[in-house]
Amino acid sequence: MATYQEFIQQNEDRDGVRFSWNLWPSSRLEATRLVVPVSCLFTPLKERPDLPPVQYEPVLCSRANCKAVLNPLCQVDYRAKIWACNFCFQRNPFPPSYAGISDVNQPAELMPQFSTIEYIVQRGPPNPLIFLYVVDTCLEEEDLQALKESLQMSLSLLPPNALVGLITFGRMVQVHELSCEGIAKSYVFRGTKELSSKQIQEMLGLTNPAASGPQSRPAAPQDPAVTCRFLQPVHKVDMNLTDLLGELQRDPWPVPQGKRPLRSTGIALSIAVGLLEGTFPNTGARVMMFMGGPPTQGPGMVVGDELKTPIRSWHDITKDNARHLKKATKYYDALANRAAVNGHSIDIYACALDQTGLLEMKCLSNLTGGHIAMGDSFNTSLFKQTFQRVFSKDHNGEFRMAFGGTLEVKASRELKVSGAIGPCVSLNAKGPCISENEVGVGGTTQWKICSLSPSTTLALYFEVVNQHNAPIPQGGRGAVQFVTQYQHSNTQRRIRVTTVARNWADAQSQIQHIESSFDQEASAVIMARLGVFRAESEEGPDVLRWLDRQLIRLFMFHLRRSPFLQVFNNSPDECSYYRHHFVRQDLTQSLIMIQPILYSYSFHGPPEPVLLDSGSILPDRILLMDTFFQLVIYHGETIAQWRKAGYQEQPEYENFKHLLVAPVDDAQEILQTRFPMPRYIDTEHGGSQARFLLSKVNPSQTHNNLYSWGQETGAPILTDDVSLQVFMDHLKKLAVSSAT
Amino acid sequence: MVSASCLSGYSTYASFPSKAVPANPVSDLPSSLDLGNCFLLAPPTYMGPPPVSTNQAYSQYAQGDIQNGPPPMDHSMAQPPVCQPYSHGAMNLSGPHPSYPQQYGVQPSMQQMTNQMSGMQVGSGPLTSAGPGYAPSLQSVLPTPLQPLPPIHKLLTQCLVPPPSLPLPVSLQPPNLTMMALLPLNNNLSPPPPPPPSQPFPSSSPYSGPPPSSQPRAPAVSRQQSFPPGPPPPVQQTFPNSAPPPVSQALYSGPPPSSQPGPFPPTFASPAQYPAAQPPSQPGPPHFHSGPPPQCPMPPPSMSQQQANPLPPGPMQQPPQPGMHGGYPTQQNGAFGQPRGPQPGYAGPQYPGQQNYGAVPAPTPAPTQKRLDPDSIPSPQASELPAVQKFRHRIDPDAIPSPIQVIEDDRANKSSEPFTTGVKGQTPPLVTTNFQVKDQGNASPRFVRCTAYNIPCTADMAKQSQVPLAAVIKPLAMLPPDETRPYMVDHGEAGPIRCNRCKAYMCPYMQFIEGGRRFQCGFCSCVTDVPPHYFQHLDHTGKRVDCCDRPELSLGSYEFVATVDYCKNNKLPQPPSFIFFIDVSYNAVKSGMVNIVCQELKTLLDYLPRENPEADSVVRVGFVTYNKVLHFYNVKSSLAQPQMMVVSDVSDMFLPLLDGFLVNVNDSRMVIESLLDQIPEMFADTRETETVFGPVIQAGLEALKAADCAGKLFLFHSSLPIAEAPGKLKNREDKKLVGTDKEKSLFQPQSGFYSNLSKECVAQGCCVDLFLFPNQYVDVATLGVVPVSTGGSVYKYTYFQAEMDRERFLNDLRRDVQKPMGFDAVMRVRTSTGIRATDFFGSFFMSNTTDVELAGLDCDKTVTVEFRHDDKLSEDTGALMQCAVLYTSCSGQRRLRVHNMAVNCCSQLADLYRNCETDTIINFFSKYAYRSLLNTPTKTVRDTLVNQCAQILACYRKNCASPSSAGQLILPECMKLLPVYLNCVLKSDVLQPGADVSVDDRAYLRQLLSCMDVSESHVFFYPRLLPLVKLDGGSLPMAVRNSEERLSKGGVYLLETGLYLFLWVGANAQQELLSNIFGTPTFSQIDPNMTSLPELDNPFSQRLREIIDSFRSQRSRYMKLMVVKQEDKAELIFKHFLCEDKSASGGASYVDFLCHMHKEIRQLLS
């Protein structure tokens, strides 16, 4: 028998699932005592190069409210050609095409190793991918130039049949028509006026005048010429679009002294959403918005155009002094929901030195599965590479992105679904297995995930509803089935079905087993997500208190100090950005985010991971810290002096040169793969950028206790935060007192 | 002066009659005198010549000219005296007498005739000449005085007779006469009756067409009556032949023609000839003669004489002359009997000065009056109704004041010498006269024309007279090349020097005092210090030494350079911009408009207005196309291709781009041309039929705001804007409302939207020009609101067809784009204490009661200002007016144009009546009436007009004319055309629409008129009708009166209405003529759809086309040429413009209206 660790790893590799408990307490009462609920992290599109999709439709349970997919856990009567649903116990005949089924001739979905299986289904015509660029023109010339180049580059990365569209905005919003010859044509909208989707479509001339008559047939076949004016296949308009982007000018309206440029981001987005809504509802589409500053006019305005009024800070928010916050948030929420309903995702690429309003706009991406990338300028490799990585391809040469996904969760009778946390919205699908206790986005068994990547991970929360007095027979297993339907980037519709099962265990008799089945990492991330979810919706301190009450684990110290929960030293935008990524990344990445990894390089041996503690900061070490968002290379004091002195240039000190290069190479490796691309920082002792490291380490040495620790070890941190030591002491005291 | 001219006018008639008269018994004359005389005859001028012109017609012309020469100083004055004597002399002397007697021989018969006639008139009304109104009077008159005289003779006699027998005529108004045109309705009528018999014919003859019916009767009757035997025909003939002929010829080509008429279709001309002796044969020639007439208005008198002499021998030759007279004659013809009668009468009695009249009548006046009165009074009233019809026939159209004659007289008298503006209170030449102006301290009449140049001292007087006090100002009028445009004056950084109190600008009326250190304002009398830099010593007369060097001290019109204080926001203005908005909806594309506009703009953009012809225009341009959405174009020079930006959110218009929308033509030429090439292609297949309108203007406004400049929007629009947008309109055309109290709503805008919009436009200096290409109702009343309020123009091309209307549209567009104009203008009229500018008419906006704000002001735009008393004026100082227009030139310079005008003040009403200008009064009345339509039922407006005119004339009659029979219609010389013009106003499509006149047309014309100057309104209401006969030489043929009667079947006529040109081709037009004009000798082969004449290589064709071109160049809008063939359907349209005739829509004929007016006056007097 493999260890739990191996079991967990194997499960994750095969199904992309990690449960907090791998043995489930068999009654509600016991489950609630466990504090950490039965829950899992699920990565729907976990890359499985070894999993060839099958070319037929899944077989469904015939019970109307079940519709579970035939899976290896089902009991099959090969002779009678009947299978029993393992969720509702309905007995179903196999479809005619399964006539040849037998013990030795099993379809893939019945084989145990295919607990995760992917079907390719033929439904309707293939839908092209749609990329709608929404570009801010209120940029510095340099930035705009860089952005234009990135955009033109991206055109070459798109599949030729993908549809592209272009909307630019500044003071006005322009929707560019791409199909025209000769005169470049665009539709212009005022940046201050909110328009309904219908109005937008009318104004863009997308409504068929004949259809507006009494005979209202909304499903009237769309005239391709009409729908295509703004969204054209790349291969047809490549030249046009390249020219168009080439001629793109900065917003021409003068910006008076002391004012911000007028940015109609809100309207631009609403038009983008409205355009797609009218032309390609329920088709995978990606709205990619590039903005170089906060929205300053119209609905969705985050800050006024007066420079003397700074953009809201946490301080303003807590003082309820952020004028536009609520209104803007509400506006973008509504937009996000509209986009989500239609299966369109929205990416935000925000590059500016100051905040750009991500706090208000975050739900655009959070609800639609879009990306958020944040940088200082479009003219940085951070942005350029991040953006390029959006279009990265897998080993099949296909985009690592999927569209219009829906995730349905089916569970055994003893289990109910409480909710999900991740880049999804509820589809409000009612079913028998919905828990009354809502955690995250609940009240449904189906969620829409408009855009998926192989790393997109949702946290799903369950509730054990089996009553204490109705024991589950020994060896009973609970099962969960995840059905993910999505549009593959090659325009195929696919369904991926993952069915997993865990044993029930009586908490009283088998508490040890349950304890050993605990997945600490998964639980940490799952609870952290819950914490972040609450932090988003509730007051910060309350969440901390809740978390403190709920969990006493080491990692929590770092989580507590992370920008996911702490807003100090982070702008509202940064918090939104960090949280955005936290709630969608897979377990490994999430852990990095919670507790950054610190490697130490020295002449004393190979690189070794060290404690994230101020004590690890030593003069003769090079440190490499990975916080997910940042990669920091920190040269200790001595190393820095050596480097300054140029020893690495001298042949006799080649070993020093190697030492210097080692962390850089490692960092490169990380940079190559991560999305979004982390901020890469090369600093040294005393450097201003060293703050990135200093703010993360455990302040075991501070200016307060400097002398009690001796100077040789580590560096003091100037902070009032308590150190881990103090934190632990406090926790112990609490634990004891509460136990009594 | 004026009076004199009037007299002369009469005299001319008189002369004719006189000639005839002499032959006839004197008795006749008197009666007749009343009639004819009354009419304001311009002839006086002729009178002058007559004496000289012993020669034939030709000579006459010559004489006419000559006369002009001599009279130069005072046309009227000089002429009258001469005329009178001559006329008399001539008249009397001429053989006519004998002839008459001979022919008629039966003077007694005459009486009989008259009796009969009178009877006839009453009963049958064979006498065509008399209008119904007149009729009554006629009767009255006739009976008494006329009876004795032989009918036929009457006419002639009238002229002749008056002196001897008839005291009546004289009585008319010796004094007044000069001033007025006397229309002794009754009297006139009465006299005419007698003449009718003989004359009527002649008259009829002149008008081959119409007269026939009426004439025939008359003649017949007369003949019968007078000459039962069979004399009638002979009589007529004899007339001409015998004594009368000469006279008639000379004087009234008409009369002779009359006789001939019967026989000869030929019109006027013929008469003359006939008289000569060859009546029958000469018909043709007469026509020709008529042609010549134009040249010599003067001739008549001379003619008479000459004719008398020559007639017998070489009538032929004379004929031409007669023709000359023709114009006049015609009137005379008709009037002969009548007019003559009166004339002599008048001449005699009234103005001794006017020897002609004066001489004879002097003694008689009293009696005549008496006679007239009783007669007229009883008969008219009593008989009016019944008589109406009959009477109509009686009044001879030729006997009533003829616009043609007045115009010709003025032209003859005033065109030779420059008009100097130095003399206060001087009436300028008529707008129809070519003259040169010398600015000597008052604004040229090209800039300012007043209704009266002597204005009453008191409000009471003004009220009593009812003569409107108004000035028609055309601040930026173009001047002919031989006149200098206003000089530019720069008073330096401090800006123009102005009166401290009333802020009037430095002008010749400022009185420098205290050695030149201060000046006293001529307007408010306030004393202001002269700034040191402007100081100058005074000479011994108290004038500044530099007076002559400074335009602002010596001229009536000049310009100041405005300083930054005169600019909006204290910022020097940017050069203006032109933005073109092209409707690209289905209708617009299909009609070909879009294509034409785009093609044209490519070249037109090189002709944007500029001040320095050498330099490029600084005006920037922008382009927008639209249907129910707007397409803006970025035509930045750096672009390879224009960019189109569509704004579909029309509910809340905005400018989608800034940079690249308004560009310099030269910089962006390639891009613009590419755009203009592509626009027609892009929309060639459009199926969009709906359009917006309000948002289009809003877009232009926003563009100008964004560019911070003034400018002009050119809208090319096709249909009613029914698309959902601000300013959306609904089709509310409802012909059922016409004639009801709700009719006014058709002229009001549908909503306040456009009014508000125009306010904003004006604030920005955004002038809107609208070119409409409707196929159906577009609600011009509403669409025109913005153009009208912003100083813009509306052009309307109903049922636009590319082939047919292209030229007209393009020429309008070219002119509209190129014409000099000012932007963002404010006009202020300051007056001397005692009067005040109280009301304004034109295309502008007023936010307060004094400042006329014009977003744009072009060289054709006129602002009419009405003045009222608020105190007494002094006769010593007169009244001053200063009109200052602050504007931005097309090069972006801020300027002030100042026009000064001083007029006299009078305490005698007679002075007022002697120095007013009917054309200007009509201009004012029509504007006033057209504006009243907005708030008042049409009928009320019409009644008010008639009423006011009646009051004006009644006041004159009561206060200025010597006592005379109430049956006499006595008109001030200066206003003798008031009735005919007023009738034209009343009959206009706006005030009395025919069934085929659309609501849009009326609204269009209504708006159009509001900024017309006097010359435009003149031709608009009284079109110019030219007979196309001999077109050799540089002069134009003399116009004929606008009546179908004046058209000869054998002729071709050119009619100019100011908006259209018609070429009317008589069914029997000579082949040679047709060949010359159309290149085809056959009437039936003439293509009625042609819009331009073929370019044929013959002098006639060349000259005709030259004339047409010159006509077009005189008007602010291109006149489309329409060929109308007699008896063709299209003739109805043409006839519509024959404004002396009864109109299809029920408008009264001139004669009828005159009678009506007379009745009104009499009611006021009684």
XYZ file of C-alpha atoms in Angstrom, chain A residues 172 174 177 181-193 195 202-205 244 247 249 252-254, chain B residues 633 636 639-659 675 678 682 706:
54
model
C -14.099 58.251 -27.184
C -13.939 53.419 -31.428
C -14.649 47.816 -38.866
C -11.508 48.290 -48.304
C -10.087 51.720 -48.814
C -11.336 53.985 -46.142
C -10.739 52.708 -42.670
C -14.018 52.794 -40.898
C -14.815 52.870 -37.254
C -17.851 53.441 -35.118
C -17.362 55.973 -32.436
C -19.106 56.160 -29.113
C -19.070 58.785 -26.525
C -17.187 57.682 -23.467
C -19.644 58.952 -20.969
C -22.897 57.419 -21.902
C -25.781 52.136 -23.556
C -28.380 48.977 -33.182
C -25.753 51.622 -33.357
C -23.277 49.215 -34.772
C -25.849 48.271 -37.343
C -4.713 49.858 -38.532
C -1.701 54.005 -37.734
C -2.514 57.320 -32.735
C -5.772 63.302 -29.849
C -7.813 65.196 -27.351
C -5.734 67.645 -25.446
C -13.785 61.666 -41.805
C -5.232 64.394 -41.814
C -2.799 59.585 -43.626
C -2.590 57.516 -46.753
C -6.310 57.003 -46.762
C -9.068 58.908 -45.088
C -10.565 57.306 -42.039
C -14.247 57.126 -41.461
C -15.633 57.401 -37.991
C -19.229 56.471 -37.546
C -21.233 57.994 -34.776
C -24.455 56.149 -34.342
C -25.344 57.614 -31.020
C -27.241 60.452 -32.540
C -29.248 61.108 -29.431
C -26.313 62.780 -27.830
C -24.103 64.133 -30.530
C -20.412 64.594 -30.074
C -17.349 65.031 -32.163
C -15.541 61.734 -32.485
C -12.223 63.131 -33.506
C -10.296 66.285 -33.178
C -7.102 66.087 -35.032
C -12.315 60.679 -49.822
C -14.818 57.112 -52.453
C -19.223 53.602 -50.570
C -13.727 71.969 -30.414
